[in-house]
Amino acid sequence: MVKMSVEPVQVMSGQVKELRVAPSSNGDSRGSWEGKEEFDGGSLGVTAKPKQVTGRRARKVEGGVFFPKPENAVTVAVSSRVLFRTEREQKVFEQKGVEEYLRYQIEHETEPFAPGPAFAFVKALEAVNTRLRELYPQSEELFDIVLVTYNHAHVGIRLINTINHHNLFIERFCMTGGSSPIGYLKAWHTNLYLSADADKVREALAEGIAAATMFMPEKMTEVSESQLRVAFDGDAVLFSDESERIFKAHGLDKFFEHERENEDTLLDHGPLKGFLEALGKLQKKFYAKGQRLNCPIRTFLVTARSAASSGIRALKTLRAWGLEIDEALFLAGAPKGPMLEKIRPHIYFDDQMFHVEGAAEMGTIAAHVPYGVAQHQQATKK
Amino acid sequence: MASSCYGDALIRRIKEKASKWIYRNPVPGPDGTHLNHHLPKSGLRKKDADAVVVAVTSDAVFDPGADEGDAFRVGLAFPLLQALQRVNERLLEQNPSESLLFDIILITTSSQRQQQSSQIMRSTRHHGLEVGRFCFSSEDNFLESLLENNVQLFLSTDRNETSQASQRGVLSALLDQRAASSPSEQLRVLFCGDTVVQPNAAGPMSTIQHDAQSFPAQLGKMRQRFGMLDSPLVIILMVSQGGRDSCSSALQVLRSCGVGVDEAYCLAGAPQSPILSLLHPHFLLSDDFGELEE
């Protein structure tokens, strides 16, 4: 491998006046949503009867839209297996079949599931919503979280009990009882779909919906409760996999040559570009109200490209798309795990399982985007 | 013209599979066929009580406009009838002496159609539809026919008719174009969970808690005859205005009355048509039916 600068280089988006070095020392301000009542997570006093959770309704935020029209909102669809931990139930399903699985679920209906890999991400989305509603009470430009699961409706009551227990604001569901959820994703104008099932994710990507597979890491490092932090890989995630193809086919030298020659040609877009765009739109709403310094959304690019060379094309492309990314980290091939551990994103999107696993080992919640040329090969070190 | 209800010769085909069907007015058919010569009435009264009586209007089953020579062309309720038949077939496959079956009545609701009885019966035979009984009624007396025949579910394409029937306490559902593109191998019944109980009308949520023999309760029993996968009958819940608490309530009310829901959709105010167009229900049961957006 060509030895470039070993230090990962951070490049800030051009508009920020201050130069920051440590990624963690920004915008962790305490917003008013932190005054909301915390549900007593220890009590399992959840019964089969629908619980009138008055505590949840008494949020400090007065006005605002709570049920935006799907086409106006940034819709995030999550499956039950990534929102919650359902390993035990999965095992029952795999070992004993669907009838026994459903019987088990109904038997344990009053036991809430534990949080899954997407849980912290969803909580962070809600935190952003609270801030948005304060500033724009009439606006429908909010995150809208929909539970889209091919689970059978017999599991519905347990899922709803769990949502109540964790005080999540999820009011929209599709429980398709076994049929494909993909059609419903489109009907909900889904901007991002998170699932544990790689096949469903691939189907969604094929339909042009940003999607990623999530896995339960052994440990999950603590993430911010007040600021949504989303990290993206570059090639085959934000950008197309065209450059990766060159690298895989012809090696690193050819890759650098190609990038240099095409520095002024924009990269084609990748499956997560639209979601970054949606985040950017919401960020601008905070900037417009003078909230740039404590914006509750922060985005990161974490790429193996190098700042001095191949990274330039990436930045130019983002700029041409009108997308700002708050921090761009050019690792020049260095492992991503340690950097991600410092960033502590709520979610990190990468097209290569190798990086996803590496991140998870260090406690980062990583999601796999099964797109592009990397899927046809064994996971190899880049 | 007074209404006359009687079975058709083609019922013999069903009888090969099951001997449940009885005829309330064993009148010789128009071509002189004696209709229920092979069934002793008394022995079947009890089993007949288990049948789920569904009446569908002829204008829903046959396209009112067209006719291909001798027989009418099929209308938008054709897949629905096929699906009802499919459920019966599967029930009998599992248990040849099953008594909880759909008893399908084809009913006319206008004097015009009332005059076309032979053409209607011929069309039924032509298209291989298995109708238990025919009721040739007019707009003036079809409601009485529904009541006399203990109809538990009335299906029509005419909003006026379903409204009238509902006011008389007969659970009714309006059929629309959606039914035409629903599957013929699986009956998909949609319960709308936002309940606004109207005092005089019959609705699924209001009747279900009071009447164990109601259509929803019996549908629930039928559903239980099948496993989770590959069921010819699927029960769907849609909550269009409410959120998760409404959804949870609806699921529990239905479950407490023996109706297990297979698919559940909670919209909390999101537009219904994109979701409805994916669900392919044959018909919708709602306490405030008619309020659904088109």
Short mmCIF file of C-alpha atoms in Angstrom, two decimals, chain A residues 48-51 56 67 70 98-99 102 109 152-154 157 160 163-164 168 170-177 179 183-184 187-188, chain B residues 188 223 226-229 242-245 247-249 251-252 255 260-271 274-275 278-279:
data_model
loop_
_atom_site.label_atom_id
_atom_site.label_comp_id
_atom_site.label_asym_id
_atom_site.label_seq_id
_atom_site.Cartn_x
_atom_site.Cartn_y
_atom_site.Cartn_z
CA ALA A 48 -51.87 -6.41 28.40
CA LYS A 49 -54.38 -3.61 28.69
CA PRO A 50 -53.46 -0.55 26.67
CA LYS A 51 -51.70 1.68 29.11
CA ARG A 56 -45.56 10.47 27.71
CA PHE A 67 -48.26 13.53 12.68
CA PRO A 70 -45.22 11.27 4.99
CA VAL A 98 -43.94 -19.83 13.35
CA GLU A 99 -46.84 -21.17 15.44
CA LEU A 102 -46.26 -16.52 17.97
CA GLU A 109 -46.67 -9.96 25.83
CA HIS A 152 -47.45 -11.13 12.29
CA ALA A 153 -49.95 -8.84 14.03
CA HIS A 154 -50.06 -11.25 16.96
CA ILE A 157 -49.47 -5.87 21.28
CA ILE A 160 -46.77 -1.56 21.33
CA ILE A 163 -42.81 1.19 22.69
CA ASN A 164 -44.87 2.48 25.62
CA LEU A 168 -40.78 6.14 22.21
CA ILE A 170 -43.86 5.76 17.25
CA GLU A 171 -47.48 5.95 16.13
CA ARG A 172 -47.31 4.45 12.66
CA PHE A 173 -46.87 0.79 11.84
CA CYS A 174 -47.05 -1.79 9.13
CA MET A 175 -47.16 -5.37 10.34
CA THR A 176 -47.43 -7.24 7.11
CA GLY A 177 -47.87 -10.75 8.49
CA SER A 179 -45.72 -10.32 2.92
CA GLY A 183 -44.45 -1.71 -1.25
CA TYR A 184 -45.32 -0.12 2.07
CA ALA A 187 -46.29 4.23 0.25
CA TRP A 188 -44.73 5.89 3.29
CA ARG B 188 -58.84 -10.67 2.68
CA ARG B 223 -59.63 -18.26 10.72
CA PHE B 226 -56.13 -22.63 9.52
CA GLY B 227 -52.49 -22.19 10.47
CA MET B 228 -50.46 -19.03 10.40
CA LEU B 229 -49.06 -19.61 6.94
CA GLY B 242 -55.57 6.86 15.73
CA GLY B 243 -52.07 5.92 16.82
CA ARG B 244 -50.62 3.03 18.68
CA ASP B 245 -53.04 3.11 21.59
CA CYS B 247 -54.21 0.04 17.41
CA SER B 248 -53.50 -1.82 20.63
CA SER B 249 -57.11 -1.42 21.78
CA LEU B 251 -56.20 -5.67 18.50
CA GLN B 252 -57.28 -6.56 22.01
CA ARG B 255 -58.75 -10.87 20.13
CA GLY B 260 -57.02 -13.03 15.52
CA VAL B 261 -55.58 -10.35 13.29
CA ASP B 262 -52.93 -11.31 10.74
CA GLU B 263 -51.84 -7.94 9.42
CA ALA B 264 -52.09 -4.59 11.17
CA TYR B 265 -51.55 -1.11 9.78
CA CYS B 266 -51.64 2.00 11.89
CA LEU B 267 -51.69 5.24 9.96
CA ALA B 268 -52.10 7.98 12.59
CA GLY B 269 -53.52 10.34 10.01
CA ALA B 270 -51.35 9.42 7.02
CA PRO B 271 -53.21 9.13 3.68
CA PRO B 274 -51.52 4.31 -0.87
CA ILE B 275 -51.81 1.70 1.87
CA LEU B 278 -51.45 -2.46 -1.44
CA LEU B 279 -53.74 -4.34 0.92
#
